[in-house]
Coordinates of C-alpha atoms and ligand atoms in Angstrom, one line a residue:
M106 CA 0.2 -0.4 -0.4
S107 CA 1.4 3.5 -1.0
D108 CA 2.4 5.8 2.1
A109 CA -0.5 8.7 1.7
R110 CA -2.9 8.1 4.3
V111 CA -6.4 6.8 3.5
N112 CA -8.2 8.9 3.9
F113 CA -12.2 7.2 5.2
L114 CA -14.2 10.3 4.3
D115 CA -13.0 9.9 0.6
P116 CA -16.1 9.5 -1.5
A117 CA -14.8 6.9 -3.1
V118 CA -13.7 5.3 0.1
R119 CA -16.8 5.0 1.0
A120 CA -18.7 4.4 -1.8
A121 CA -16.7 0.8 -1.6
P122 CA -14.9 0.3 1.7
H123 CA -15.3 -3.4 2.3
L124 CA -12.0 -3.1 -0.7
V125 CA -9.8 -0.5 1.3
Y126 CA -10.2 -2.3 5.2
A127 CA -9.6 -5.5 2.4
R128 CA -5.8 -4.0 1.5
M129 CA -5.4 -2.1 4.9
R130 CA -5.8 -5.8 6.2
R131 CA -3.4 -7.4 4.0
E132 CA -0.8 -4.6 3.2
S133 CA -1.1 -2.2 6.6
P134 CA -3.3 -3.9 9.1
V135 CA -2.2 -0.5 12.2
C136 CA -1.7 2.4 10.6
Q137 CA -2.9 5.9 10.8
I138 CA -5.6 7.2 7.9
D139 CA -6.8 10.9 8.4
P140 CA -9.2 12.8 9.4
A141 CA -6.8 13.7 12.1
G142 CA -4.2 10.7 11.7
I143 CA -6.1 8.8 14.4
W144 CA -4.6 5.2 14.5
A145 CA -6.6 1.8 12.6
V146 CA -7.6 -1.3 13.5
T147 CA -8.8 -3.7 10.8
R148 CA -8.0 -7.6 11.3
Y149 CA -10.6 -9.8 14.0
E150 CA -8.2 -10.2 16.5
D151 CA -6.5 -6.4 17.2
V152 CA -9.6 -5.3 17.5
M153 CA -10.3 -7.9 19.7
T154 CA -6.6 -7.7 21.8
V155 CA -7.5 -3.6 21.9
L156 CA -11.2 -4.3 23.4
R157 CA -9.6 -6.1 25.8
T158 CA -6.7 -4.2 27.3
P159 CA -8.9 -1.6 28.6
E160 CA -5.9 0.0 31.2
V161 CA -3.5 1.1 27.9
F162 CA -6.4 1.3 25.1
S163 CA -9.1 4.1 26.9
S164 CA -12.8 4.5 26.3
E165 CA -11.5 8.0 26.4
G166 CA -11.1 7.6 22.7
S167 CA -15.3 7.5 22.8
A168 CA -14.8 10.8 24.9
A169 CA -12.9 12.3 22.2
A170 CA -14.3 10.9 19.1
F171 CA -17.4 11.9 19.5
S172 CA -17.3 15.8 21.3
P173 CA -17.7 18.5 18.6
P174 CA -15.7 21.7 18.9
W175 CA -18.5 23.2 18.8
L176 CA -20.4 21.4 21.5
D177 CA -20.4 23.1 24.5
R178 CA -20.6 20.5 26.4
N179 CA -21.3 16.6 25.5
P180 CA -24.1 15.2 27.9
L181 CA -22.8 12.1 27.1
L182 CA -19.0 12.6 28.4
G183 CA -19.7 11.0 32.3
A184 CA -22.5 7.7 30.5
M185 CA -20.4 4.0 31.1
N186 CA -19.4 3.6 27.9
M187 CA -17.3 6.4 28.5
A188 CA -15.6 5.4 31.6
D189 CA -12.9 2.7 32.5
P190 CA -11.8 0.8 35.2
P191 CA -12.5 1.2 38.2
R192 CA -15.2 3.2 37.2
H193 CA -16.9 1.1 34.8
G194 CA -17.6 -1.9 37.0
P195 CA -19.9 -0.2 39.4
L196 CA -21.2 1.5 36.7
R197 CA -22.1 -1.3 34.9
A198 CA -22.9 -3.6 37.8
L199 CA -26.6 -1.5 39.0
I200 CA -27.3 -1.1 35.6
S201 CA -26.9 -4.0 34.3
R202 CA -29.3 -4.9 36.7
A203 CA -32.6 -3.2 34.9
F204 CA -31.8 -5.0 31.7
N205 CA -32.8 -8.1 32.4
T206 CA -34.6 -10.8 30.2
A207 CA -37.9 -10.1 31.8
T208 CA -37.7 -6.3 30.8
I209 CA -36.9 -7.0 27.6
H210 CA -39.8 -9.9 27.5
R211 CA -42.1 -7.6 28.4
L212 CA -41.7 -4.5 25.6
E213 CA -42.4 -7.8 23.1
P214 CA -46.0 -7.5 22.5
L215 CA -45.2 -3.4 22.5
L216 CA -42.9 -3.5 19.8
R217 CA -44.8 -5.3 17.9
Q218 CA -47.6 -3.6 18.4
V219 CA -46.3 -0.8 17.7
A220 CA -44.1 -2.7 14.2
A221 CA -48.2 -3.5 12.7
Q222 CA -49.9 -0.8 13.4
L223 CA -47.0 1.5 11.1
V224 CA -47.8 -0.6 7.8
P225 CA -51.4 -0.1 7.1
P226 CA -50.2 3.9 6.7
M227 CA -46.8 3.3 4.7
L228 CA -49.5 1.0 2.2
E229 CA -52.1 3.8 2.2
R230 CA -49.2 6.1 0.8
R231 CA -47.2 3.5 -1.0
E232 CA -44.0 5.2 -1.3
V233 CA -42.5 6.3 1.7
D234 CA -38.6 6.4 3.6
L235 CA -38.7 3.5 5.7
V236 CA -36.0 5.3 8.2
H237 CA -38.3 7.5 9.0
D238 CA -41.7 6.0 8.0
F239 CA -40.7 3.2 10.4
C240 CA -37.1 1.4 11.1
Q241 CA -36.5 4.4 13.9
H242 CA -39.8 4.4 15.8
I243 CA -39.5 1.0 17.5
P244 CA -36.3 1.2 19.3
A245 CA -37.6 5.0 19.4
A246 CA -41.0 3.1 21.6
A247 CA -38.6 0.6 23.2
M248 CA -36.4 3.7 25.0
M249 CA -39.6 5.2 26.0
A250 CA -41.0 2.9 27.5
L251 CA -38.1 1.3 29.0
M252 CA -38.0 5.0 30.1
G253 CA -41.6 5.1 31.5
L254 CA -42.0 7.9 29.3
D255 CA -44.6 9.4 27.5
P256 CA -46.3 8.5 24.3
A257 CA -47.9 12.0 23.3
H258 CA -43.7 13.1 23.3
G259 CA -42.3 11.2 20.8
A260 CA -42.0 13.5 18.2
R261 CA -40.0 15.5 20.6
F262 CA -37.8 12.8 22.0
L263 CA -37.1 11.1 18.3
A264 CA -36.3 14.6 17.2
W265 CA -33.7 14.5 20.1
A266 CA -32.8 11.2 18.9
K267 CA -31.8 12.5 15.8
D268 CA -29.9 14.9 17.5
F269 CA -27.4 12.6 19.3
A270 CA -27.1 10.6 15.8
D271 CA -26.2 13.6 13.8
L272 CA -23.3 14.5 17.1
A273 CA -20.9 12.2 15.4
S274 CA -21.7 12.6 11.9
I275 CA -19.3 14.2 9.5
A276 CA -20.0 18.5 8.4
L277 CA -22.7 19.7 10.2
D278 CA -23.7 23.3 9.4
E279 CA -24.0 26.5 11.4
N280 CA -27.9 26.1 11.4
R281 CA -27.5 22.4 12.1
Q282 CA -25.1 23.1 14.9
S283 CA -26.9 25.6 17.0
E284 CA -30.1 23.7 16.7
I285 CA -28.7 21.2 18.8
R286 CA -27.6 22.9 21.3
T287 CA -31.1 24.0 22.2
D288 CA -31.8 21.2 21.7
L289 CA -29.5 19.5 24.2
R290 CA -30.3 22.0 26.3
E291 CA -34.6 21.3 26.0
M292 CA -33.3 17.9 26.9
E293 CA -31.1 18.5 29.2
E294 CA -34.1 20.2 31.2
Y295 CA -36.6 17.6 30.4
M296 CA -34.6 15.2 31.9
N297 CA -33.8 16.8 35.4
G298 CA -37.6 17.5 35.6
L299 CA -37.9 13.1 35.4
L300 CA -35.9 12.7 37.8
E301 CA -37.1 14.7 40.2
E302 CA -40.5 13.8 39.0
R303 CA -39.3 9.5 40.1
R304 CA -38.1 10.6 43.2
R305 CA -41.8 11.1 43.8
N306 CA -42.8 9.2 42.4
P307 CA -41.1 5.5 41.8
G308 CA -42.7 3.3 39.3
T309 CA -41.6 0.7 37.3
D310 CA -39.4 2.0 34.9
V311 CA -35.6 2.0 33.9
I312 CA -34.8 5.8 34.8
S313 CA -36.6 4.2 38.2
D314 CA -35.3 0.9 39.0
L315 CA -31.5 2.6 39.3
I316 CA -33.4 5.3 42.0
R317 CA -33.5 2.6 43.6
A318 CA -30.1 0.8 42.8
E319 CA -28.4 0.7 45.0
I320 CA -24.6 -2.1 45.5
D321 CA -22.0 -1.7 48.0
G322 CA -24.0 1.6 50.0
Q323 CA -23.5 3.4 46.5
K324 CA -26.3 4.7 44.0
L325 CA -25.8 6.5 41.2
T326 CA -25.1 10.0 41.1
H327 CA -27.4 12.8 39.9
E328 CA -24.8 13.3 37.4
E329 CA -24.4 9.8 36.1
L330 CA -28.1 8.5 36.1
M331 CA -28.7 11.8 34.0
S332 CA -25.6 10.9 31.8
F333 CA -27.2 7.5 31.4
C334 CA -30.7 9.2 30.3
F335 CA -28.8 10.6 27.6
L336 CA -26.9 7.4 26.8
L337 CA -30.4 6.0 25.8
L338 CA -30.9 8.3 23.1
P339 CA -27.7 7.3 20.2
A340 CA -26.9 3.3 21.8
G341 CA -31.3 2.0 21.1
I342 CA -32.2 4.0 19.2
E343 CA -29.6 5.3 16.6
T344 CA -28.0 2.3 15.8
V345 CA -31.1 -0.1 16.0
T346 CA -32.7 2.3 12.9
H347 CA -29.9 2.3 11.2
Q348 CA -29.0 -1.7 11.9
L349 CA -33.2 -2.4 10.8
A350 CA -32.7 -0.1 8.1
L351 CA -29.8 -1.5 6.8
M352 CA -31.6 -5.0 6.5
L353 CA -33.9 -3.2 4.7
H354 CA -32.1 -2.5 1.8
M355 CA -30.3 -5.5 1.6
L356 CA -33.8 -7.7 1.6
M357 CA -35.0 -4.5 -1.7
T358 CA -31.7 -5.9 -3.9
R359 CA -32.3 -9.5 -2.4
P360 CA -36.1 -9.6 -3.7
E361 CA -35.4 -14.1 -3.7
L362 CA -34.1 -13.7 -0.3
Q363 CA -36.9 -11.3 1.3
E364 CA -39.2 -14.4 -0.2
Q365 CA -37.1 -16.6 1.4
L366 CA -37.1 -14.9 5.0
R367 CA -41.8 -14.0 3.7
A368 CA -41.8 -18.3 3.4
A369 CA -39.8 -19.7 7.2
R370 CA -39.7 -17.0 9.4
S371 CA -37.2 -19.3 10.4
L372 CA -34.7 -18.4 8.7
L373 CA -35.2 -14.3 10.6
P374 CA -32.5 -15.0 13.2
P375 CA -29.3 -16.5 10.8
F376 CA -30.6 -13.8 8.7
I377 CA -30.6 -11.6 11.9
E378 CA -26.7 -12.9 12.5
E379 CA -25.9 -13.0 8.8
M380 CA -26.4 -8.7 8.3
L381 CA -24.7 -7.7 11.6
R382 CA -21.4 -9.8 10.6
Y383 CA -22.3 -8.8 6.8
D384 CA -22.8 -4.7 6.7
P385 CA -23.2 -4.0 10.8
V386 CA -24.0 -0.4 11.7
A387 CA -21.4 0.1 14.4
Q388 CA -18.3 0.7 11.6
G389 CA -16.2 2.5 14.6
L390 CA -15.1 2.3 18.1
F391 CA -13.4 4.4 19.2
R392 CA -10.2 4.4 22.4
M393 CA -6.9 6.0 23.7
T394 CA -4.2 5.3 24.4
T395 CA -2.7 5.4 28.1
A396 CA 0.7 5.1 27.3
D397 CA 3.0 4.0 24.4
T398 CA 2.3 0.4 23.1
T399 CA 2.4 -1.7 20.1
L400 CA 0.2 -3.6 18.2
G401 CA 0.2 -6.2 15.4
G402 CA 4.1 -5.2 15.5
V403 CA 3.5 -1.2 14.9
N404 CA 4.4 1.4 17.8
I405 CA 2.0 3.2 18.9
P406 CA 2.3 6.4 21.1
K407 CA 0.5 7.2 24.7
H408 CA -2.9 9.8 24.5
S409 CA -3.2 8.4 20.3
I410 CA -6.7 8.1 19.4
V411 CA -7.5 4.3 18.2
M412 CA -10.4 3.5 15.9
L413 CA -10.7 -0.2 16.0
V414 CA -13.0 -0.6 12.3
M415 CA -16.0 -3.0 13.9
A416 CA -17.1 -3.8 10.1
S417 CA -13.6 -4.7 8.4
A418 CA -13.1 -7.3 11.6
T419 CA -15.8 -9.0 10.5
H420 CA -14.7 -9.5 6.6
D421 CA -11.4 -10.5 8.1
E422 CA -10.9 -13.6 6.0
A423 CA -8.5 -15.1 9.3
Q424 CA -11.2 -15.5 11.4
F425 CA -14.1 -15.8 8.6
Q426 CA -14.7 -18.8 5.9
D427 CA -15.2 -17.3 2.7
P428 CA -16.0 -14.2 4.8
E429 CA -17.8 -11.5 1.8
R430 CA -20.4 -14.5 0.8
F431 CA -23.7 -14.0 2.5
D432 CA -24.2 -16.8 4.1
L433 CA -27.3 -18.0 5.8
D434 CA -26.1 -21.0 6.8
R435 CA -23.1 -20.3 8.6
P436 CA -21.7 -21.1 11.9
G437 CA -22.6 -18.0 14.6
P438 CA -23.0 -15.7 16.1
Q439 CA -19.4 -14.7 16.3
N440 CA -19.8 -11.3 14.7
T441 CA -18.5 -8.2 17.1
V442 CA -21.6 -5.5 16.7
F443 CA -22.0 -5.7 20.0
G444 CA -18.3 -4.9 20.8
H445 CA -16.4 -7.1 23.5
G446 CA -15.0 -7.5 26.8
I447 CA -15.8 -4.9 30.2
H448 CA -18.4 -2.7 27.3
F449 CA -20.1 -5.6 25.8
C450 CA -23.2 -3.5 24.7
I451 CA -26.0 -4.2 27.6
G452 CA -29.0 -3.6 24.7
A453 CA -27.7 -6.9 22.4
S454 CA -30.5 -9.3 23.3
L455 CA -32.8 -5.8 23.1
A456 CA -31.6 -5.3 20.1
R457 CA -31.6 -8.7 18.8
M458 CA -35.9 -8.8 19.7
E459 CA -36.2 -5.4 18.1
L460 CA -34.6 -6.9 14.6
R461 CA -36.6 -9.4 14.6
V462 CA -40.4 -8.1 16.0
A463 CA -39.7 -5.6 12.9
L464 CA -39.1 -7.7 10.2
E465 CA -41.8 -10.6 11.3
E466 CA -44.1 -7.8 11.7
L467 CA -42.8 -6.1 8.1
L468 CA -42.3 -9.7 5.8
S469 CA -45.7 -10.9 7.1
R470 CA -47.8 -7.6 5.2
A471 CA -46.1 -5.7 2.8
A472 CA -42.7 -6.5 0.2
I473 CA -40.8 -4.0 -0.6
V474 CA -39.1 -3.0 -3.6
P475 CA -36.3 -0.3 -3.7
G476 CA -37.7 4.0 -4.7
V477 CA -37.2 6.5 -7.4
E478 CA -34.5 8.8 -5.4
P479 CA -31.9 6.8 -4.3
A480 CA -30.8 6.2 -1.0
Q481 CA -28.8 8.9 0.7
W482 CA -25.5 7.4 3.4
R483 CA -24.8 8.6 7.1
L484 CA -22.2 10.3 6.7
S485 CA -19.9 9.5 10.3
L486 CA -17.3 6.6 10.8
A487 CA -18.8 5.0 13.7
V488 CA -21.9 4.4 12.1
R489 CA -23.3 2.5 9.0
G490 CA -26.6 2.8 7.5
P491 CA -28.8 4.9 5.3
A492 CA -30.2 8.2 6.7
V493 CA -33.3 8.3 4.3
L494 CA -34.2 4.9 2.2
P495 CA -37.2 5.7 -0.2
A496 CA -39.1 2.2 -0.9
E497 CA -41.4 1.3 -2.7
I498 CA -43.6 -0.7 -0.2
R499 CA -47.4 -3.0 -1.2
A500 CA -49.6 -5.7 0.5
V501 CA -48.9 -9.4 0.3
Ligands
HEM49 C1 -28.0 -3.1 16.4 C2 -28.3 -2.4 17.4 C3 -26.8 -2.5 19.3 C4 -25.5 -1.9 18.1 C5 -25.0 -2.6 17.5 C6 -25.0 -1.3 19.5 C7 -23.3 -2.4 19.7 C8 -23.4 -1.5 20.4 C9 -21.2 -1.8 21.3 C10 -20.2 -2.1 20.1 C11 -20.6 -1.5 22.6 C12 -19.3 -1.3 22.8 C13 -18.7 0.4 22.6 C14 -17.2 0.5 23.5 O1 -17.5 -0.9 23.6 O2 -17.1 1.3 22.6 C15 -22.5 -0.6 22.7 C16 -22.2 -0.9 23.9 C17 -23.5 0.4 24.5 N1 -25.2 -0.6 24.5 FE1 -25.7 -0.7 22.6 N2 -25.4 -2.1 20.5 C18 -27.0 -1.8 20.0 C19 -27.6 -1.3 20.8 C20 -27.8 -1.2 21.7 C21 -29.7 -1.6 22.5 C22 -30.6 -1.1 21.8 C23 -29.1 -0.6 23.9 C24 -29.9 -0.3 25.5 C25 -31.0 0.0 26.1 C26 -27.8 -0.5 23.8 C27 -26.9 -0.7 24.9 C28 -25.6 0.0 25.8 C29 -24.9 0.6 26.8 C30 -25.6 1.1 28.2 C31 -23.6 0.3 25.5 C32 -21.9 0.7 26.8 C33 -22.2 -0.4 27.9 C34 -20.4 -0.6 29.1 O3 -20.0 0.5 28.3 O4 -20.8 -1.0 29.2 N3 -26.8 -0.8 23.1 N4 -23.3 -0.7 21.9

């Protein structure tokens, strides 16, 4: 590979990232890229090493990657995904309690109803944007139900979720930056009010559980509770929205696969697992080195930002046989899309359930084909997926 740095924002790279990732895995699996000379790690084994070594690869890297200079204060900074040991462990222990299997089972009928109700209005219009009209509503309903929010605040909640999604996007104009700053202040007020209200009148939601929760006499502080409420928007909504959109995009481009899934629901779980490997929403995770270190034989200086290229790791030929083949019979799950180690995604089971329920309800009622306009893609190093997914939809 030439000495020139690959620029991950180059439209040619973004149009065919897997060709570039494959070349990087072969020729320079740990190297500096643009923007900003961050270090990219593309091989599965090296990605796993970083995730298993938080003492050298600190999650403060996430904080740096998600704090654009135009934001006076990033409300996510105290959140658990950006915390290192020893602070991370007790925080995670308290929060994991609220994400148990019973909670997920309780949500399924509600999400099934939400997904089913979204289909008839789309069938009436025929031409739809699947992200706006379908994908985003299922994870938003899940997070609102978890937090015990009033469904009447749904539109506001979705706007905030979009703000958080845009925080990781590149190239926002000044108007949008200022809009996001105003929205975040409004959201902070709303969440402060919510926490006060739940302290007075605790309910059966996750926020009330977290206010009550205590381990070894330790409770979450107000700031920790706030940052967790904030984290649920990008962590719980943006990820599922775009992963679902990637799945629907695949099904529109592969109509025979759509038919196959419609005919046999039992193929949905292997389809979901293979999609999480083949086209994962989580493209990049970020870390910061706490000391000079060596990875894959390459020296990385202290305080470097390291990007784990998750979408490359899941196509690593050293780990996956014939990785470019979409294979429903692939033994799994082997994907890394939910991370690994101490920060492994707390919402992985919930996400899998949401994706399955959304696909079941849509495919049993409707067939989708690409719309007239092309899909528009997110411009972000962290997340890949359509921002707009035009489709024509008809009843089956
Ligand atoms: C397809 C959907 C999802 C994907 C691909 C995904 C991916 C990830 C990844 C890769 C991490 C690790 C981040 C790191 O190591 O820096 C993570 C952590 C996390 N995820 Fe998810 N996630 C998804 C859905 C969800 C949902 C639905 C929720 C919440 C309800 C959630 C909550 C979290 C939280 C709280 C963490 C932080 C865990 C920690 O730091 O210990 N995620 N997720």
